PDB file of C-alpha atoms in Angstrom:
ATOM      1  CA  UNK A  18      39.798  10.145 -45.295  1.00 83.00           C
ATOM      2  CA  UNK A  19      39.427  13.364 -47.106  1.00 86.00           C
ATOM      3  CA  UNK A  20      40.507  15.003 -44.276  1.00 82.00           C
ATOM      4  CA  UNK A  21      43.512  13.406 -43.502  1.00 85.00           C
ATOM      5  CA  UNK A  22      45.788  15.734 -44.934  1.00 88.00           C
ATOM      6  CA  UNK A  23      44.199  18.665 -42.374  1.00 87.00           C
ATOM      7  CA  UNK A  24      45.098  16.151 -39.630  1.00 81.00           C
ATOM      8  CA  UNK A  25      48.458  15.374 -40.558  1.00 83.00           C
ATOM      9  CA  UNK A  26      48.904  19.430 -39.833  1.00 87.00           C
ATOM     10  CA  UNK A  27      46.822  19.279 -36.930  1.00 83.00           C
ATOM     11  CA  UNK A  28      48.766  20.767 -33.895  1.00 79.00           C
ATOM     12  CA  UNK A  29      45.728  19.695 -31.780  1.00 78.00           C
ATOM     13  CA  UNK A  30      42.849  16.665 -32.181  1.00 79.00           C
ATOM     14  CA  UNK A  31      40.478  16.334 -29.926  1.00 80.00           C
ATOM     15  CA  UNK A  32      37.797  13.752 -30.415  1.00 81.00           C
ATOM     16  CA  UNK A  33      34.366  15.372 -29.312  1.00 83.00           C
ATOM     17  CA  UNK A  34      32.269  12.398 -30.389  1.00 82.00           C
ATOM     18  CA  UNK A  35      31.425  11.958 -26.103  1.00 81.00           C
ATOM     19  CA  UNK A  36      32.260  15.092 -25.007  1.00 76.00           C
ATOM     20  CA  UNK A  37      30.295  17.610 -23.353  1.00 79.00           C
ATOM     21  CA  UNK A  38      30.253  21.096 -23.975  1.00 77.00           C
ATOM     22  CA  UNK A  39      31.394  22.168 -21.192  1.00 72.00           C
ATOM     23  CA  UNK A  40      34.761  19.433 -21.289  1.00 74.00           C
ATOM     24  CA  UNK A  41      35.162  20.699 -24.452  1.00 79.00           C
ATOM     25  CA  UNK A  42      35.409  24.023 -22.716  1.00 74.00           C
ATOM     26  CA  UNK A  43      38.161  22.448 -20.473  1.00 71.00           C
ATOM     27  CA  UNK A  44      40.059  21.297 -23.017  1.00 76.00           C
ATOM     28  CA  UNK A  45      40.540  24.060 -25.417  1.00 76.00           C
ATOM     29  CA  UNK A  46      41.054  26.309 -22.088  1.00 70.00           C
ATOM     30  CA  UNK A  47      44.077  24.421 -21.703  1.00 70.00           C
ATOM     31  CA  UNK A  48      45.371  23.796 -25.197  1.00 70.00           C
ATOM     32  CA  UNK A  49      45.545  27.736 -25.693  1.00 69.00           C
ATOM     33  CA  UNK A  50      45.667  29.172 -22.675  1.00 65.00           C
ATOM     34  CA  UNK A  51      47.999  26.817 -21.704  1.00 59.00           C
ATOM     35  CA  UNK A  52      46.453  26.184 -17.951  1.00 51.00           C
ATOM     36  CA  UNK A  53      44.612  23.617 -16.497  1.00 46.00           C
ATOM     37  CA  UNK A  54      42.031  26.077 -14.929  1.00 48.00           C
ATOM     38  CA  UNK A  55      41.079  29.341 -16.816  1.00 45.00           C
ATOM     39  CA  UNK A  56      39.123  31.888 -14.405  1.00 57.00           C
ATOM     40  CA  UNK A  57      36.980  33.305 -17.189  1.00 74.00           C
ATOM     41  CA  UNK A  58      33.704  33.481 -14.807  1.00 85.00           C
ATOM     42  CA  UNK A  59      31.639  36.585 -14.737  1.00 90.00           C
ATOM     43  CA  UNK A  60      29.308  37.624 -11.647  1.00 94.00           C
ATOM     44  CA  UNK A  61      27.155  40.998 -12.418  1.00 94.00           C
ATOM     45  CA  UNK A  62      25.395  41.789  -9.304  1.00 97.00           C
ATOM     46  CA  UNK A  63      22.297  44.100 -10.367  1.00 97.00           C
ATOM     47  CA  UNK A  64      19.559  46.477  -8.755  1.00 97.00           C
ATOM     48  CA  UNK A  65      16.634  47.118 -10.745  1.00 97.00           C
ATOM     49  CA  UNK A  66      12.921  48.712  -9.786  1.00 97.00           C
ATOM     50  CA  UNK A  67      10.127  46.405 -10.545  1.00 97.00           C
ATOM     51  CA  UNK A  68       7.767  49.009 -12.210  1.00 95.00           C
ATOM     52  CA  UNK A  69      10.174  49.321 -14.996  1.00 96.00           C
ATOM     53  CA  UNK A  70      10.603  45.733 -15.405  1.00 96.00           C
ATOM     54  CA  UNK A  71      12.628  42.688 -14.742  1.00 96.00           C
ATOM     55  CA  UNK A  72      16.085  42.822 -16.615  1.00 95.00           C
ATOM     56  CA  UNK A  73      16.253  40.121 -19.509  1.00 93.00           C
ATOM     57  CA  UNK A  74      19.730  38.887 -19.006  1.00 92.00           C
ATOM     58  CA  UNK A  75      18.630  38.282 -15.565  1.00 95.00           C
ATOM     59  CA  UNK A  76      19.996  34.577 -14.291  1.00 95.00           C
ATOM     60  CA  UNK A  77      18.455  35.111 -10.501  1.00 96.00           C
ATOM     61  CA  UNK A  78      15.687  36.989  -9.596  1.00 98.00           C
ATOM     62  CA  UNK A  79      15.385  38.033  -5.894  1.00 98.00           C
ATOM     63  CA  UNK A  80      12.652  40.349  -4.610  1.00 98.00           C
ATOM     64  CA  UNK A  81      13.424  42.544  -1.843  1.00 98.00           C
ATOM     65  CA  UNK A  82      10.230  44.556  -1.289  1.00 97.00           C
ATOM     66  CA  UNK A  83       9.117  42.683   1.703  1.00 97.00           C
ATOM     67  CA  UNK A  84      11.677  44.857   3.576  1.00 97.00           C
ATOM     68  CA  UNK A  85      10.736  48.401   5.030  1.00 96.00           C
ATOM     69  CA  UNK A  86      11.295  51.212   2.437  1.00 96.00           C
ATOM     70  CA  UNK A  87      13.174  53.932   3.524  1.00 96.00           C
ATOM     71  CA  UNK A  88      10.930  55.881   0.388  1.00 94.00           C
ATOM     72  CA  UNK A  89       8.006  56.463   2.984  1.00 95.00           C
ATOM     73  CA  UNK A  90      10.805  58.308   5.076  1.00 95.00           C
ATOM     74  CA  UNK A  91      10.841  62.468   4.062  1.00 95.00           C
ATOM     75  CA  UNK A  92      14.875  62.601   4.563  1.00 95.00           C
ATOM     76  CA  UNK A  93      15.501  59.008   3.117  1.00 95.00           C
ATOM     77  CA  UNK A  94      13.232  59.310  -0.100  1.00 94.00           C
ATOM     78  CA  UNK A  95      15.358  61.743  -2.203  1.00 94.00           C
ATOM     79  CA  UNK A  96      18.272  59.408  -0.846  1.00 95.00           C
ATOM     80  CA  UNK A  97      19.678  56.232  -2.484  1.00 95.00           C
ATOM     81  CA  UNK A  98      21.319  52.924  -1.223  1.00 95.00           C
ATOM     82  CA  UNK A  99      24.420  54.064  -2.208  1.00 96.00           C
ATOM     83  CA  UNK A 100      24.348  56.662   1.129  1.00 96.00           C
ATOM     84  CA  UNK A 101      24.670  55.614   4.647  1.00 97.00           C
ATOM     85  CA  UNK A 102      21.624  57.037   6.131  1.00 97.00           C
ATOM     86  CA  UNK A 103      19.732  54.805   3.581  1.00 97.00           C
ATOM     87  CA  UNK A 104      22.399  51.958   3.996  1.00 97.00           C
ATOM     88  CA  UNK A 105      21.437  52.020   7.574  1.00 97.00           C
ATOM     89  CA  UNK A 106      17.916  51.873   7.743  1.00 97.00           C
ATOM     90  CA  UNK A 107      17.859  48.929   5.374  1.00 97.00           C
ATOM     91  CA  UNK A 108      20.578  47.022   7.396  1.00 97.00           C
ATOM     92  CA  UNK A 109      18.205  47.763  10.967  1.00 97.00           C
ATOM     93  CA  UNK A 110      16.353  45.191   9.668  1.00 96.00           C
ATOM     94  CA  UNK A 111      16.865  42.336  10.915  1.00 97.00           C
ATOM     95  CA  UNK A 112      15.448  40.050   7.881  1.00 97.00           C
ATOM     96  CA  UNK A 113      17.476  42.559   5.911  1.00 97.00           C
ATOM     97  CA  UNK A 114      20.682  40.867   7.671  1.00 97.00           C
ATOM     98  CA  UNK A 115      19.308  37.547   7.553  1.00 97.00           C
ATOM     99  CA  UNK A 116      18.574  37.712   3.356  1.00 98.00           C
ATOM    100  CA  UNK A 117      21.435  38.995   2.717  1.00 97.00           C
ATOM    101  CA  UNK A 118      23.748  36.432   4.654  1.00 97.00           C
ATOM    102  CA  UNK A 119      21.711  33.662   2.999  1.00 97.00           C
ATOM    103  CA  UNK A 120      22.143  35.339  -0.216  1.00 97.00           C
ATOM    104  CA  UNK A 121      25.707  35.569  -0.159  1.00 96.00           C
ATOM    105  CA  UNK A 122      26.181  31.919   1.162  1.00 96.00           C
ATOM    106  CA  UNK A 123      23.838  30.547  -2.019  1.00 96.00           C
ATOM    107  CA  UNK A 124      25.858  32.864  -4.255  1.00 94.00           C
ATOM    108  CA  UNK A 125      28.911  31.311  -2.553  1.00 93.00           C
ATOM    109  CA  UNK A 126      27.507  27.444  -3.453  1.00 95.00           C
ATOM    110  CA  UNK A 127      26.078  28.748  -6.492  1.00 94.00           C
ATOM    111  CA  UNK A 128      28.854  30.215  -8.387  1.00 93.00           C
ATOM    112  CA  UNK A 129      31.846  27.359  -8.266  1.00 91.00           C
ATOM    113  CA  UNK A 130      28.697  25.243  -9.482  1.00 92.00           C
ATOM    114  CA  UNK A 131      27.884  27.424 -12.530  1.00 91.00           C
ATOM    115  CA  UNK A 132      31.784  27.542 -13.033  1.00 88.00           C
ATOM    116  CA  UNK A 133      32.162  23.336 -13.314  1.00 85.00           C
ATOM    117  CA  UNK A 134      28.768  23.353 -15.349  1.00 84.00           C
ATOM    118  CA  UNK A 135      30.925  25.654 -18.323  1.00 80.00           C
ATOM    119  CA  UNK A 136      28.736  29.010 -17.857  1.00 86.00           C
ATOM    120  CA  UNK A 137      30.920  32.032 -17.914  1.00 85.00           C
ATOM    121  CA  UNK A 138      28.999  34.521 -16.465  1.00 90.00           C
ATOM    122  CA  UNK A 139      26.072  35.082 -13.960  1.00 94.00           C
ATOM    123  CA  UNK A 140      23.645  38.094 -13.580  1.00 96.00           C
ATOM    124  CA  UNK A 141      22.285  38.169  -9.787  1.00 97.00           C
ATOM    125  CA  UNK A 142      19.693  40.851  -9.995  1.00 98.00           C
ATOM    126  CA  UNK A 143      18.179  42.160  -6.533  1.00 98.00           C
ATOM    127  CA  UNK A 144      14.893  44.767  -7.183  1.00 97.00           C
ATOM    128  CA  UNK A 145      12.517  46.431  -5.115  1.00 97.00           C
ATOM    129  CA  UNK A 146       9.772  48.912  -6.792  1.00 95.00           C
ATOM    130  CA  UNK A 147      12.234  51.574  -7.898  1.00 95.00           C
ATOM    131  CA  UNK A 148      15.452  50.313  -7.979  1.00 96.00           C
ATOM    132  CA  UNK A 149      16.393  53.243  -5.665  1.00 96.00           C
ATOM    133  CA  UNK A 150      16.959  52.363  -2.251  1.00 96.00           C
ATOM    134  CA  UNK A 151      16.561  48.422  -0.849  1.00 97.00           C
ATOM    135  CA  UNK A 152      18.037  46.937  -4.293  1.00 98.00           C
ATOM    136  CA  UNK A 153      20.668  49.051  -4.204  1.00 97.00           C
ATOM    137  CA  UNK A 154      21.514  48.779  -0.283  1.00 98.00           C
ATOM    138  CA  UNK A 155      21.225  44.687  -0.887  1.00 98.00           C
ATOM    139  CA  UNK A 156      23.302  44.928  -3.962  1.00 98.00           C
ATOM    140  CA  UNK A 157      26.179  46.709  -2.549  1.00 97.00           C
ATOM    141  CA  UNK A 158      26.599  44.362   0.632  1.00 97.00           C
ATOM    142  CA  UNK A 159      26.560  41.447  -2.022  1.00 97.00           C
ATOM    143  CA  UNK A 160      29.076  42.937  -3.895  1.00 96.00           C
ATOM    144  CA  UNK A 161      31.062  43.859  -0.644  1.00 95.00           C
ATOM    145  CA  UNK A 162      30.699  40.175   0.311  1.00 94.00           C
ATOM    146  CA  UNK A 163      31.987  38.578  -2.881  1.00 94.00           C
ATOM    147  CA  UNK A 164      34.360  40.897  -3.719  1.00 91.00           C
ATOM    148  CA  UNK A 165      38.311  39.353  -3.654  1.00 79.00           C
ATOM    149  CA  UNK A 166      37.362  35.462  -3.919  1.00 78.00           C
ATOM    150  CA  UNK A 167      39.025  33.911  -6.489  1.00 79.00           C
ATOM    151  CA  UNK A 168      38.460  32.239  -9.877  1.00 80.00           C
ATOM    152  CA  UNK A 169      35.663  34.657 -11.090  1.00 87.00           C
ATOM    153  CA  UNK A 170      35.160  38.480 -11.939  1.00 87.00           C
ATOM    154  CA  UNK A 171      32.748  40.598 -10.720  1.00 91.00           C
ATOM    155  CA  UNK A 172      31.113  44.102 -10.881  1.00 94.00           C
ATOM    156  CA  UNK A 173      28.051  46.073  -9.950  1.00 96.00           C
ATOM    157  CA  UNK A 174      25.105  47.855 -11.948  1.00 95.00           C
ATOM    158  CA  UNK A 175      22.506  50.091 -10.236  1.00 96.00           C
ATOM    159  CA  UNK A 176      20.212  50.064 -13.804  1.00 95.00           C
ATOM    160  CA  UNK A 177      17.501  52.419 -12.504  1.00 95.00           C
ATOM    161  CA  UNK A 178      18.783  54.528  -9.375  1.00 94.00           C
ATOM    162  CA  UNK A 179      18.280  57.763 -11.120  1.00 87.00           C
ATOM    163  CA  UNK A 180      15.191  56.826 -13.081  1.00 87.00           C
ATOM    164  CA  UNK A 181      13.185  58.784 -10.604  1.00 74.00           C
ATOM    165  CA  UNK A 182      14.914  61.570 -10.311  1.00 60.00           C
ATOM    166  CA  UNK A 183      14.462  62.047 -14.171  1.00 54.00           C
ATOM    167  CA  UNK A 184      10.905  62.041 -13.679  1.00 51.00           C
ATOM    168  CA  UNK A 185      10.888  64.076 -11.047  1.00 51.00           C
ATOM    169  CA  UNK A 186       9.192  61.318  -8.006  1.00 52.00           C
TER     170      UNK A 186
END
């Protein structure tokens, strides 16, 4: 009752004594954005090296050391997985293919899912032990993969492709 006059000004009541947080989400999307669906959905894909740690905003973890390491090779080692040579050698492989094709299909299940649930954004980080060459590879063919769908953004990170080169390794 004391609030009545507020109400009586009200452009807009919603009732969110059963509502979830994510309707909620739905409905003031439309009130002031003035569409039914509002593609607010972030994807970060992310390489990281394991020795210097997992990244905290991290959603999904995925481990890609079990794949050969293009480090033990002289001319690939000062390389990254942002050049072909390394891009290459990664790719040979054929469980290489095979993670990275079941990879993008969960991330294509995955991210309408996250969308419905009311998240609005999604880190997908991909490591290997120095961030440098596999993570990297695996992150860019992600990215290639999702890249252009609709009804989400999406960018890269490669947080610690130069670390070793800093340190001189």
């Amino acid at each position: 009752e004391e609030l009545t006059f507020i109400k009586k000004r009200a452009d807009y009541i919603l009732d969110t004594s059963h509502m979830l947080v994510r309707d909620l989400k739905q409905e003031i999307d439309k009130i002031f954005l003035g569409k039914d669906e509002y593609e607010n959905f972030f994807v970060t894909i992310l390489s990281f090296g394991f020795k210097y740690g997992i990244p905290e905003d991290s959603d999904l973890v995925f481990d890609v050391r079990f794949l050969p390491n293009p480090y033990y090779i002289p001319d690939l080692k000062p390389q990254t997985g942002n050049d072909r040579a390394v891009y290459d050698y990664v790719m040979s492989s054929p469980q290489a293919v095979t993670f990275e094709k079941q990879l993008f299909e969960m991330g294509e299940f995955l991210i309408p899912n996250y969308i419905t649930e009311g998240k609005n954004q999604l880190v997908i980080s991909i490591g290997c032990t120095g961030g440098k060459h596999r993570s990297v590879t695996l992150a860019n063919e992600l990215y290639k993969r999702l890249s252009g769908k609709k009804g989400y953004g999406l960018k890269i990170e490669h947080r610690d492709i130069g670390k070793d080169a800093l340190r001189g390794k």
